[in-house]
PDB file of C-alpha atoms in Angstrom:
ATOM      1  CA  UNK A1484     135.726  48.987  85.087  1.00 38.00           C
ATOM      2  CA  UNK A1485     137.533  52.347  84.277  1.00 34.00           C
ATOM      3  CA  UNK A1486     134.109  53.197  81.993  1.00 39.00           C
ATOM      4  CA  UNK A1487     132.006  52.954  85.157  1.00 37.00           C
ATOM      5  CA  UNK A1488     134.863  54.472  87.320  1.00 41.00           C
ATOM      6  CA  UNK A1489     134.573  57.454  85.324  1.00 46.00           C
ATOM      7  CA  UNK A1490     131.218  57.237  85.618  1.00 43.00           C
ATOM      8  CA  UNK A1491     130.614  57.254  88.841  1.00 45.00           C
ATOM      9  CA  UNK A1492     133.212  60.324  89.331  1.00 43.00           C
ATOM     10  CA  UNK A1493     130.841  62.065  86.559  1.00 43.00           C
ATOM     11  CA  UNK A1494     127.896  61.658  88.832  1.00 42.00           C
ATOM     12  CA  UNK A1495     129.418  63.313  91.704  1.00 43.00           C
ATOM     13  CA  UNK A1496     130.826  66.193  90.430  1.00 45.00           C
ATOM     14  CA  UNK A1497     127.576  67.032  88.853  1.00 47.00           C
ATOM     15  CA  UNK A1498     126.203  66.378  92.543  1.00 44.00           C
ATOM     16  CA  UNK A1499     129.323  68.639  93.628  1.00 43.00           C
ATOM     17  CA  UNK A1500     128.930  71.397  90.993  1.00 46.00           C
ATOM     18  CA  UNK A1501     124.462  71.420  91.592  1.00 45.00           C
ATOM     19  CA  UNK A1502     125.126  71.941  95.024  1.00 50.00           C
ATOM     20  CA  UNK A1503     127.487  74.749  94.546  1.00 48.00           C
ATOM     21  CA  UNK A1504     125.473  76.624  92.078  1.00 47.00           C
ATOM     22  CA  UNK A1505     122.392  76.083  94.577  1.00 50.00           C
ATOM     23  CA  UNK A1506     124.125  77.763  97.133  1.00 52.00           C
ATOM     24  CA  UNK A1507     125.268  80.639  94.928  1.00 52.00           C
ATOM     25  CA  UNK A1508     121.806  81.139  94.156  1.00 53.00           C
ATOM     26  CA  UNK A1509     120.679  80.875  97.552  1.00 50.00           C
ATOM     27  CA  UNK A1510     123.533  83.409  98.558  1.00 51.00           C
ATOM     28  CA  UNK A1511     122.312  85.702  95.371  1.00 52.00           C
ATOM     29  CA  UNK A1512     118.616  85.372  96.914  1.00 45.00           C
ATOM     30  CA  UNK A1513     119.998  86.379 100.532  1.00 46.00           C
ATOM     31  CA  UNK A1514     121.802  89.205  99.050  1.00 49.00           C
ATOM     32  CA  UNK A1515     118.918  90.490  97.024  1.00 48.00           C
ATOM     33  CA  UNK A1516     116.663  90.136  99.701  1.00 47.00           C
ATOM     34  CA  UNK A1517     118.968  92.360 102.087  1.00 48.00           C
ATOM     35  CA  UNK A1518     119.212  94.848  99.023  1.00 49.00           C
ATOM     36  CA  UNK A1519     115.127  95.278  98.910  1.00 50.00           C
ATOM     37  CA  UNK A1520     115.175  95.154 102.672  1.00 59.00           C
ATOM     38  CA  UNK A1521     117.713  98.255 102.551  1.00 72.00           C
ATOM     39  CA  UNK A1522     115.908  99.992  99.680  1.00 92.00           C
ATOM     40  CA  UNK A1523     112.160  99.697 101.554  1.00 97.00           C
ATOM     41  CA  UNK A1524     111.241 102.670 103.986  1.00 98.00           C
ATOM     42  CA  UNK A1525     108.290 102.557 106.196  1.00 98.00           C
ATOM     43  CA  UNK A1526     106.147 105.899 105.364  1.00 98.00           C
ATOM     44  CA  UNK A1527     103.430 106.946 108.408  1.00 98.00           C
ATOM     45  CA  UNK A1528     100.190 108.107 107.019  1.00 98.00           C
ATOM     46  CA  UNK A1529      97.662 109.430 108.575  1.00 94.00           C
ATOM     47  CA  UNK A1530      93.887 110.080 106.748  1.00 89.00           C
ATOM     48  CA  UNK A1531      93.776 113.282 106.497  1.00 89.00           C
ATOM     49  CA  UNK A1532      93.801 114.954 102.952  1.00 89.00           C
ATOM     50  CA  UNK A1533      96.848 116.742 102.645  1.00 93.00           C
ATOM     51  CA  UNK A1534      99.261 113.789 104.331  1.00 96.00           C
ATOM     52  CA  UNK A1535      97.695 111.436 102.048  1.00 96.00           C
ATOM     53  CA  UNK A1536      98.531 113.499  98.783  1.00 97.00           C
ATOM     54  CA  UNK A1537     102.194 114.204  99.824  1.00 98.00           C
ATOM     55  CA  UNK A1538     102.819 110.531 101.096  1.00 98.00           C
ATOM     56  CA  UNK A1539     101.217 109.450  98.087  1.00 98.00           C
ATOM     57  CA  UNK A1540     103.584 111.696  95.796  1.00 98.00           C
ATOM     58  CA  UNK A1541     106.736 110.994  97.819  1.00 98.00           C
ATOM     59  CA  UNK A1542     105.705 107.213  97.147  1.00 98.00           C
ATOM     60  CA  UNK A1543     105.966 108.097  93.356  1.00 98.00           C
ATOM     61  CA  UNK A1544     109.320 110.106  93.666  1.00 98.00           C
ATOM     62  CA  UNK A1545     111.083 107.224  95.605  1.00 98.00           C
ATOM     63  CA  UNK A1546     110.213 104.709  93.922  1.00 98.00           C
ATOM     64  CA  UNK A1547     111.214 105.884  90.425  1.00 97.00           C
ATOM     65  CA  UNK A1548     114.238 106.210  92.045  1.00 96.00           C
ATOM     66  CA  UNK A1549     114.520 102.295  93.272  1.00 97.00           C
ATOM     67  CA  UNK A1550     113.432 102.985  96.748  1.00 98.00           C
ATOM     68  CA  UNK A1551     110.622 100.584  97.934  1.00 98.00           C
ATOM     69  CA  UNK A1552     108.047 102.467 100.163  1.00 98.00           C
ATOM     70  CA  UNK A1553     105.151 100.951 102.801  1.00 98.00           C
ATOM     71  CA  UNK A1554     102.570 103.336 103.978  1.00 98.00           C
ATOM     72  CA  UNK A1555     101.641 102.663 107.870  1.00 98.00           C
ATOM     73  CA  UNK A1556      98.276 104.056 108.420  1.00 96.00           C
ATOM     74  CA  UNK A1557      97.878 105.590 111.919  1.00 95.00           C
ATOM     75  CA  UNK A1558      96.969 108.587 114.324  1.00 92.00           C
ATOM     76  CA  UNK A1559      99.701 110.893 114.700  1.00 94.00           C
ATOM     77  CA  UNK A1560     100.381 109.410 118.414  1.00 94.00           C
ATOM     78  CA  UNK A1561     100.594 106.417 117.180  1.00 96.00           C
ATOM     79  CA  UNK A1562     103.321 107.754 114.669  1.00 97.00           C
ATOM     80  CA  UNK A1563     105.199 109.449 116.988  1.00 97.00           C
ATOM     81  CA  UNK A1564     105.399 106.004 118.843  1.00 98.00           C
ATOM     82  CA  UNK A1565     106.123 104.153 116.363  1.00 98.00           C
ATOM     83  CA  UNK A1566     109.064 106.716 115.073  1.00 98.00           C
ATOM     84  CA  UNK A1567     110.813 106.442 118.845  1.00 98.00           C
ATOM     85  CA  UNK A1568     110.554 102.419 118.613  1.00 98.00           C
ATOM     86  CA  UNK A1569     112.217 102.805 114.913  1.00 97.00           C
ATOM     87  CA  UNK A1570     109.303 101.075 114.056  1.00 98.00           C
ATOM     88  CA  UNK A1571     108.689 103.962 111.348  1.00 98.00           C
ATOM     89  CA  UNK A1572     111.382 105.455 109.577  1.00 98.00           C
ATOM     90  CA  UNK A1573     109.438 108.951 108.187  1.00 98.00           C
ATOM     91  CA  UNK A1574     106.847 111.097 108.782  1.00 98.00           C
ATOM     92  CA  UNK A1575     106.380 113.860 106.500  1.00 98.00           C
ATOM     93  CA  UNK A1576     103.911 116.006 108.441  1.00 97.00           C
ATOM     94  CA  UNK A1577     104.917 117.247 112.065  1.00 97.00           C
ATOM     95  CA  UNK A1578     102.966 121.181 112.405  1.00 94.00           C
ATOM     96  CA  UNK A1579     105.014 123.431 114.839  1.00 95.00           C
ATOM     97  CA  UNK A1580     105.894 125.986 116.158  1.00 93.00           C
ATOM     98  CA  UNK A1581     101.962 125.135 118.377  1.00 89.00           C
ATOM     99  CA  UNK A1582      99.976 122.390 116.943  1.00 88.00           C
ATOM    100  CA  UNK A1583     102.322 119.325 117.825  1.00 94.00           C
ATOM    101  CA  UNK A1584     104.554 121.199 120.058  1.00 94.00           C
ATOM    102  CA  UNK A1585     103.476 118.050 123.039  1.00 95.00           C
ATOM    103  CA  UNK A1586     105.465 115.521 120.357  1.00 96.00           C
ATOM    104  CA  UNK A1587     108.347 117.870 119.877  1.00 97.00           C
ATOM    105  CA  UNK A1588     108.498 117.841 123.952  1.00 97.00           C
ATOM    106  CA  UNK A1589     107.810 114.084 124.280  1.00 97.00           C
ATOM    107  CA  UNK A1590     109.641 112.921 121.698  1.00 98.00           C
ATOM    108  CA  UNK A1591     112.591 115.346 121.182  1.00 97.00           C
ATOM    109  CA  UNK A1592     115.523 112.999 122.535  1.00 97.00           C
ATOM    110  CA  UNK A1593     113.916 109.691 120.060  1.00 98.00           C
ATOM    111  CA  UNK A1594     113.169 111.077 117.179  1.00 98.00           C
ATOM    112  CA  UNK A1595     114.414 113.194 114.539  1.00 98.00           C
ATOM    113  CA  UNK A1596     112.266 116.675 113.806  1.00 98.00           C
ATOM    114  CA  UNK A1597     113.872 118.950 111.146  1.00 98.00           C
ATOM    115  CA  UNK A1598     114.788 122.281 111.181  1.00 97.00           C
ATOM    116  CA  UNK A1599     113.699 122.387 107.178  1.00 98.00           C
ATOM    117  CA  UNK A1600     110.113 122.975 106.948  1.00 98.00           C
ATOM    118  CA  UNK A1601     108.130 122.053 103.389  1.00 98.00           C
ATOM    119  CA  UNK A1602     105.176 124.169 103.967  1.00 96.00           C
ATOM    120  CA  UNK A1603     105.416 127.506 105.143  1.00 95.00           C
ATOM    121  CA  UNK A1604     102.170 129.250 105.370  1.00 89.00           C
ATOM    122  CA  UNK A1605      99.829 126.683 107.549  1.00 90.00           C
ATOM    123  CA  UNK A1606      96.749 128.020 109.774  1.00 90.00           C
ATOM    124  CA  UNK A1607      95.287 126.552 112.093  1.00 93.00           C
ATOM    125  CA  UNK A1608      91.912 127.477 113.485  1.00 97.00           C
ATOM    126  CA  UNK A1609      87.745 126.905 114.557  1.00 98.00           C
ATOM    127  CA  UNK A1610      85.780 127.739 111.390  1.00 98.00           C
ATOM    128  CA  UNK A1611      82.013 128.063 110.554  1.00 98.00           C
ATOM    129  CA  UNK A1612      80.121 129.048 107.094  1.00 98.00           C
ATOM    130  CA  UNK A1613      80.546 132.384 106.162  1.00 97.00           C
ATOM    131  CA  UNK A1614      77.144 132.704 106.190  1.00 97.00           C
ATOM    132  CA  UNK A1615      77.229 133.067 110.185  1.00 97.00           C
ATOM    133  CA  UNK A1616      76.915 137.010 109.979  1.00 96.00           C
ATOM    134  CA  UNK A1617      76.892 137.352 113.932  1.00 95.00           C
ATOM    135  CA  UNK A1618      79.659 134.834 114.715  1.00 97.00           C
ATOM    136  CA  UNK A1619      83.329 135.960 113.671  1.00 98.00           C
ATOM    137  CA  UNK A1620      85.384 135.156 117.101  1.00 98.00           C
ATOM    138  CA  UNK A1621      85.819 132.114 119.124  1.00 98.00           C
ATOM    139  CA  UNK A1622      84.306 134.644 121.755  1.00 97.00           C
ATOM    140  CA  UNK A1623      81.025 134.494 120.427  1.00 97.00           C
ATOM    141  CA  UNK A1624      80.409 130.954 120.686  1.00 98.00           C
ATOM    142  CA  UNK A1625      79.226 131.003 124.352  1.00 96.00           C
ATOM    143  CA  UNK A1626      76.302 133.687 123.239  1.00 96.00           C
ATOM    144  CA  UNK A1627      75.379 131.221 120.545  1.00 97.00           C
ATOM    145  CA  UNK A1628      75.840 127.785 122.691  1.00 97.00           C
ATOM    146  CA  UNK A1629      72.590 126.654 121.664  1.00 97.00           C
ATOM    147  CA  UNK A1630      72.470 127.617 117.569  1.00 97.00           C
ATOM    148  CA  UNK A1631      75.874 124.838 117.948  1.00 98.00           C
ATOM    149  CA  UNK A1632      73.584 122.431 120.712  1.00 97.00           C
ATOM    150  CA  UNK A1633      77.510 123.345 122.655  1.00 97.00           C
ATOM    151  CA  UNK A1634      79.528 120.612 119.920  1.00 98.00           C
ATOM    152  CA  UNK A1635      82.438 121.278 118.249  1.00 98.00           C
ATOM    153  CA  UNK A1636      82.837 118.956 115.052  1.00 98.00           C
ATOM    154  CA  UNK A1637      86.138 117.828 115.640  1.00 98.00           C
ATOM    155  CA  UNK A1638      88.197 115.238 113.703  1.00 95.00           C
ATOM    156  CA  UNK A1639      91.281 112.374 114.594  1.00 93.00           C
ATOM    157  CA  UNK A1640      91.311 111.746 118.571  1.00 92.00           C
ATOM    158  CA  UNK A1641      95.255 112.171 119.252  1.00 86.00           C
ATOM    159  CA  UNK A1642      95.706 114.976 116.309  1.00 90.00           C
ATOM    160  CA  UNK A1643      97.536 118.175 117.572  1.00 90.00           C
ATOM    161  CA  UNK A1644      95.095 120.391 116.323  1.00 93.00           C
ATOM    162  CA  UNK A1645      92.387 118.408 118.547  1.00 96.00           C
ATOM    163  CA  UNK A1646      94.949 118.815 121.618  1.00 94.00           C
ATOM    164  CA  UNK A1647      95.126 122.827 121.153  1.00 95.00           C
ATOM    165  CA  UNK A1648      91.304 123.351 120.988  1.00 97.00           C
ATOM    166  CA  UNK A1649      90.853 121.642 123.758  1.00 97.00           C
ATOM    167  CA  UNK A1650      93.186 124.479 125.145  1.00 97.00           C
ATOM    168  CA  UNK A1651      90.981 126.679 123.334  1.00 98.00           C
ATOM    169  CA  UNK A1652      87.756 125.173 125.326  1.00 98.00           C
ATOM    170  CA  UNK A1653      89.695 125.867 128.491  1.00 98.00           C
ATOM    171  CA  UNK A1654      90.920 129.245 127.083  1.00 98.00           C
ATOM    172  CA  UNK A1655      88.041 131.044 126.631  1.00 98.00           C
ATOM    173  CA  UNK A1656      86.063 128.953 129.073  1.00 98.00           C
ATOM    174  CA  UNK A1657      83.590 127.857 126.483  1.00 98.00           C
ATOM    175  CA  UNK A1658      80.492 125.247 127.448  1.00 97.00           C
ATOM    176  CA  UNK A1659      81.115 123.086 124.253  1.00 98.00           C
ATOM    177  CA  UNK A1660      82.577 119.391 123.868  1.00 98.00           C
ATOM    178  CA  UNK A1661      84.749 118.598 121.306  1.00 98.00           C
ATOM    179  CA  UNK A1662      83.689 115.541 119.350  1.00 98.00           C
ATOM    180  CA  UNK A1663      85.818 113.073 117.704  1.00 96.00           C
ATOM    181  CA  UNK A1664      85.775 111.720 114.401  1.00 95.00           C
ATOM    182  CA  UNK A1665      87.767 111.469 111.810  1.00 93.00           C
ATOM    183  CA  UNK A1666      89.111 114.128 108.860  1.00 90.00           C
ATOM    184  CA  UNK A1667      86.142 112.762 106.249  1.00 90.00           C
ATOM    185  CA  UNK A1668      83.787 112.504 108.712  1.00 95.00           C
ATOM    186  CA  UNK A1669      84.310 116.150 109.901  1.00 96.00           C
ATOM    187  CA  UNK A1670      84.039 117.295 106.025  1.00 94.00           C
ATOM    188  CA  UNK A1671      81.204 115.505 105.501  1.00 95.00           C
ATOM    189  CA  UNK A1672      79.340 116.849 108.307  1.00 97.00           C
ATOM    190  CA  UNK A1673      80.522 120.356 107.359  1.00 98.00           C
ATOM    191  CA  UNK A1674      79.520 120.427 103.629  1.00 96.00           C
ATOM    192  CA  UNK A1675      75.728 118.822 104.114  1.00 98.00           C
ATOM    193  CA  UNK A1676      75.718 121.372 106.957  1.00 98.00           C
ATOM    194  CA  UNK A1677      76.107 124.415 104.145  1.00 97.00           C
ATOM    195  CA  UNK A1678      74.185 122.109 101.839  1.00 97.00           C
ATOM    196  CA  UNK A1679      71.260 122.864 104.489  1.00 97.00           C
ATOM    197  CA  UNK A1680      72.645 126.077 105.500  1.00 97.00           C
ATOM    198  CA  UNK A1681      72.732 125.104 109.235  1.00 97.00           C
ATOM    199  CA  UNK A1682      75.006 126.330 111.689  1.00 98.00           C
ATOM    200  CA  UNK A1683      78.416 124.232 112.325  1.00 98.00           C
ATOM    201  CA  UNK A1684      81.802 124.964 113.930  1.00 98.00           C
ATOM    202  CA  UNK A1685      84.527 122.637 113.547  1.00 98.00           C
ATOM    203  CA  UNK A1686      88.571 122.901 113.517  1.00 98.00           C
ATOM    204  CA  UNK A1687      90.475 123.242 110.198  1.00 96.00           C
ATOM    205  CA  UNK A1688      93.777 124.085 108.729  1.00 92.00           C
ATOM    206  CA  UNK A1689      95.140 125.144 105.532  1.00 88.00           C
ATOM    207  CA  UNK A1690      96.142 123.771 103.229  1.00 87.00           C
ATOM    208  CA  UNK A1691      93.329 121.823 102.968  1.00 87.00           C
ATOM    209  CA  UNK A1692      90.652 121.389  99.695  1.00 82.00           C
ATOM    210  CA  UNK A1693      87.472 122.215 101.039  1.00 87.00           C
ATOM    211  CA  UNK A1694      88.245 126.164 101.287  1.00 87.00           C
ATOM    212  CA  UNK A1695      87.910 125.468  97.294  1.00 79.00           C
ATOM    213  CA  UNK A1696      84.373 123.868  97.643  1.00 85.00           C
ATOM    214  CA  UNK A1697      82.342 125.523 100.306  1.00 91.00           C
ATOM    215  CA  UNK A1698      82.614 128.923 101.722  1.00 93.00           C
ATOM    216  CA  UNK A1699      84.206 128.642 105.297  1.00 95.00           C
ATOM    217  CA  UNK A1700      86.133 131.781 107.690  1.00 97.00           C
ATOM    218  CA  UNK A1701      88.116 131.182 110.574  1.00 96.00           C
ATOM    219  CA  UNK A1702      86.851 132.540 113.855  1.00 98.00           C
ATOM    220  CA  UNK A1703      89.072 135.370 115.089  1.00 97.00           C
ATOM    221  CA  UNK A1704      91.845 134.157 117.746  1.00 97.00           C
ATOM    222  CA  UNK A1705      92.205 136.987 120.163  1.00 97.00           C
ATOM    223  CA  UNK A1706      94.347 134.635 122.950  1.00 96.00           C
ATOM    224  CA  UNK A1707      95.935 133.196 119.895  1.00 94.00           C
ATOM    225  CA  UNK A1708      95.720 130.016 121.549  1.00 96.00           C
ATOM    226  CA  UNK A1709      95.975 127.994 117.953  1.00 95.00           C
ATOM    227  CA  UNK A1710      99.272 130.625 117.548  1.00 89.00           C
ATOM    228  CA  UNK A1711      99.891 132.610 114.215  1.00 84.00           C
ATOM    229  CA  UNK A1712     101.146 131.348 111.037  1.00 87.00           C
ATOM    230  CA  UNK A1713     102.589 127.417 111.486  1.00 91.00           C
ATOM    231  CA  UNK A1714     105.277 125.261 109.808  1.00 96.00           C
ATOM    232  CA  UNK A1715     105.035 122.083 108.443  1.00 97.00           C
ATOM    233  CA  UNK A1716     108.195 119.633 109.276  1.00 98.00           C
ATOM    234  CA  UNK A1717     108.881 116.049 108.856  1.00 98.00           C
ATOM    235  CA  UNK A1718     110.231 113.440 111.464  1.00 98.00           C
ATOM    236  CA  UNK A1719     112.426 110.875 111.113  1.00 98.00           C
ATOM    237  CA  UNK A1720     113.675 108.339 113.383  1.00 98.00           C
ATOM    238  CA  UNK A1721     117.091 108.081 114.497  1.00 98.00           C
ATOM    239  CA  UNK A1722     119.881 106.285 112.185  1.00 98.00           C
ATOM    240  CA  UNK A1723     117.405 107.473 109.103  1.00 98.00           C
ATOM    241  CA  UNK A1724     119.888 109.951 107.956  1.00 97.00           C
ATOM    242  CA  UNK A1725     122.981 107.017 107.956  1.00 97.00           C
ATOM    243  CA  UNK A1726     120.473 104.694 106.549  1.00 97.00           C
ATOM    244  CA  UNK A1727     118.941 106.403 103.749  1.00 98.00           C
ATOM    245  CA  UNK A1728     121.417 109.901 103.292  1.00 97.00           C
ATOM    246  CA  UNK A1729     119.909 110.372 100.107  1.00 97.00           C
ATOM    247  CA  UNK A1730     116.851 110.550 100.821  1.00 98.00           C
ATOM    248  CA  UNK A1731     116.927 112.583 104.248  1.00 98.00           C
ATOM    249  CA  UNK A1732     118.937 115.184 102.161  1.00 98.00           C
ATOM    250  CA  UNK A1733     115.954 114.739  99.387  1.00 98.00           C
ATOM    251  CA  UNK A1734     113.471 115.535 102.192  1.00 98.00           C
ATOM    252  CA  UNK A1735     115.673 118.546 103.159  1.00 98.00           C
ATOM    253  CA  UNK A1736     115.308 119.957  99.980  1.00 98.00           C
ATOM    254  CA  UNK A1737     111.488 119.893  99.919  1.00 98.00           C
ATOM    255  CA  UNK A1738     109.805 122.723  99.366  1.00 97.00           C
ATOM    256  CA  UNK A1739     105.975 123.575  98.360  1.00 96.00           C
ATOM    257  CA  UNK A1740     104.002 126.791  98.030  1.00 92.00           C
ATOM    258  CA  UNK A1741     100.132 127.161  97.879  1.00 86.00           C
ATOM    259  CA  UNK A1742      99.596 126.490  94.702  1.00 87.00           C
ATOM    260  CA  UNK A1743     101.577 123.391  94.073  1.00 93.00           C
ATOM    261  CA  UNK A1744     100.091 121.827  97.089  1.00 92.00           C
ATOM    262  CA  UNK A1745      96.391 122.712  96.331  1.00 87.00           C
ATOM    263  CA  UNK A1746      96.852 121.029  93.137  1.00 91.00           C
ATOM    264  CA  UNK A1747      98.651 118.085  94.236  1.00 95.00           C
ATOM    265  CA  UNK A1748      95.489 117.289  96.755  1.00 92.00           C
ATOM    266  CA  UNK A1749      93.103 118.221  94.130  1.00 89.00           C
ATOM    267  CA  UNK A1750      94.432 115.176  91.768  1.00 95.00           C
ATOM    268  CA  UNK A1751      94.964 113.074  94.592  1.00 95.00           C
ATOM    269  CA  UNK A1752      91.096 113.390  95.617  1.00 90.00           C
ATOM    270  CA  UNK A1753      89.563 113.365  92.070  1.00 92.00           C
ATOM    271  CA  UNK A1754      91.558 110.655  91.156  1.00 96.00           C
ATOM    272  CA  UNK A1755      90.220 106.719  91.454  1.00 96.00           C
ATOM    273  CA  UNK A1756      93.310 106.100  93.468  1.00 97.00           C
ATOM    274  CA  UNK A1757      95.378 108.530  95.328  1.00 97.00           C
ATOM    275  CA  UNK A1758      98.761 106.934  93.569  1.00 98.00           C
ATOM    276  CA  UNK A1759      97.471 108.094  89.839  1.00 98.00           C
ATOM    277  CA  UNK A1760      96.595 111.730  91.146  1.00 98.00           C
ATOM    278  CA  UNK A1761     100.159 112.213  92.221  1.00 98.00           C
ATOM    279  CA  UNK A1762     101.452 110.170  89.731  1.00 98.00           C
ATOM    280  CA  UNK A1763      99.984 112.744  87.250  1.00 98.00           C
ATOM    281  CA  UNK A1764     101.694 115.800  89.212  1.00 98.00           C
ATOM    282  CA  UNK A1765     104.808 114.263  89.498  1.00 98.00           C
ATOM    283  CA  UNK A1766     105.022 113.955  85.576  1.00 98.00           C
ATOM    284  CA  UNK A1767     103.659 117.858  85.228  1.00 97.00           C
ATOM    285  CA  UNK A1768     106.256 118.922  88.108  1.00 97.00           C
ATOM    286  CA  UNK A1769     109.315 117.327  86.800  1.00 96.00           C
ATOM    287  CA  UNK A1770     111.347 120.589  87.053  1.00 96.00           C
ATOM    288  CA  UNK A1771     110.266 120.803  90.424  1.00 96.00           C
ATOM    289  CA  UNK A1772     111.093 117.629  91.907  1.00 97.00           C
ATOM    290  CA  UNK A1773     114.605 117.744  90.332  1.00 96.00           C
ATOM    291  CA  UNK A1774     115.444 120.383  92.746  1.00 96.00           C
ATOM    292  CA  UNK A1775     114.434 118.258  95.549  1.00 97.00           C
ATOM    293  CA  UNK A1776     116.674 115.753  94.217  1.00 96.00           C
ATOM    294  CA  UNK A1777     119.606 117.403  92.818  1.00 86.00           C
ATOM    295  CA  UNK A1778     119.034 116.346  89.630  1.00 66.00           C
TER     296      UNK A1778
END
């Protein structure tokens, strides 16, 4: 009788003990789920070629440092939305002191816009071939409305730069429409349009890669509707810098001149994925990055 007492009390503390280490593990896998939920940042992307290589290479960056990041692909008034509703936490591409200037209004009291800018030397502006001899202002497009059939080549329905030449329509009272598209639509359209050396006019910016592959010149700006030189700023949303201090102060630091950022979108579009191109500039920009991160 004792033998099976003993028994018996056997059985139920290893019942007792399985049921305590099950809910330490189930604890552990609540606590390590709340760790990766802490340590996962929703990026906003939107398509256009220089977004995608900087998302792409701050994807790199944070994750070598344990951070977890999802890209959200959308328009950028989507992603001002979405930053408000602290549905996003970053942005990393905000133009100003012109291009998004309605966000900054709209948005100013929901979301976070830095002062510190990454990219100081942006332009904004219509372009055509630079084989268009006779056409070097946005004045002269209404003497050569039919050469165009009256269309500008635009890109992203919602983008800033859309919003301002629409201004720039109104401005200078041309007889064109603006057609949406999308950013490799547009550049498509442009380069078989030099291929063929027909006439085009669309709206660009720099930085941007295909000043390095075709031959393009902004259209003098004598309203300077598009503004002079712009600023390139990231958005987050509010909390962000209690949530993830490192990293806001990371973003801070950021800084990138011509070169660096020509390159970076170079590897990011020649490589098979847009992850290995700025995987391979992170590792050749070490030095760099380190003063981003106080390292």
């Amino acid at each position: 009788m004792k033998h099976k007492l003993n028994k018996s009390v056997l059985v139920i503390a290893s019942i007792v003990i399985l049921g305590l280490l099950a809910a330490c593990g189930s604890e552990d896998s609540t606590n390590n789920n709340e760790e990766v939920n802490s340590k996962t940042i929703e990026m906003g992307q939107i398509s256009w070629a220089e977004n995608i290589a900087v998302t792409n290479m701050w994807k790199v960056i944070l994750e070598e440092e344990g951070y977890k990041v999802n890209f959200n692909l959308l328009d950028m008034g989507t992603t001002m939305a979405a930053l408000a509703n602290n549905e996003l936490d970053v942005s990393l591409e905000v133009w100003l002191p012109v291009q998004d200037a309605s966000y900054l209004e709209q948005y100013n009291e929901q979301v976070n816009f830095s002062e510190e800018t990454w990219y100081d030397n942006a332009k904004v502006g219509l372009v055509v071939p630079e084989y268009m001899d006779e056409i070097n202002s946005i004045e002269d497009l209404n003497k050569h409305h039919d050469l165009f059939e009256g269309a500008i080549v635009g890109f992203d329905p919602g983008a800033g730069t859309m919003e301002v030449t629409e201004d720039v329509i109104t401005e200078y009272e041309l007889n064109y429409e603006l057609l949406p598209s999308s950013e490799p639509a547009m550049v498509t359209e442009i380069k078989e349009a030099i291929e063929a050396e027909e006439p085009i006019v669309s709206p660009l910016w720099n930085p941007h890669r295909i000043f390095s592959e075709v031959d393009l010149k902004y259209l003098e700006d004598p309203k300077e509707v598009y503004g002079g030189v712009e600023k390139i700023h990231h958005a987050t949303r509010q909390g962000f810098e209690e949530d993830f201090s490192e990293v806001d102060r990371w973003l801070k630091n950021w800084k990138m001149d011509d070169e660096q950022i020509g390159t970076l979108m170079s590897y990011v579009a020649d490589a098979e994925e847009p992850i290995e191109g700025a995987k391979k500039w992170v590792e050749e920009n070490e030095a760099v990055i380190n003063e981003w991160v106080n390292k």
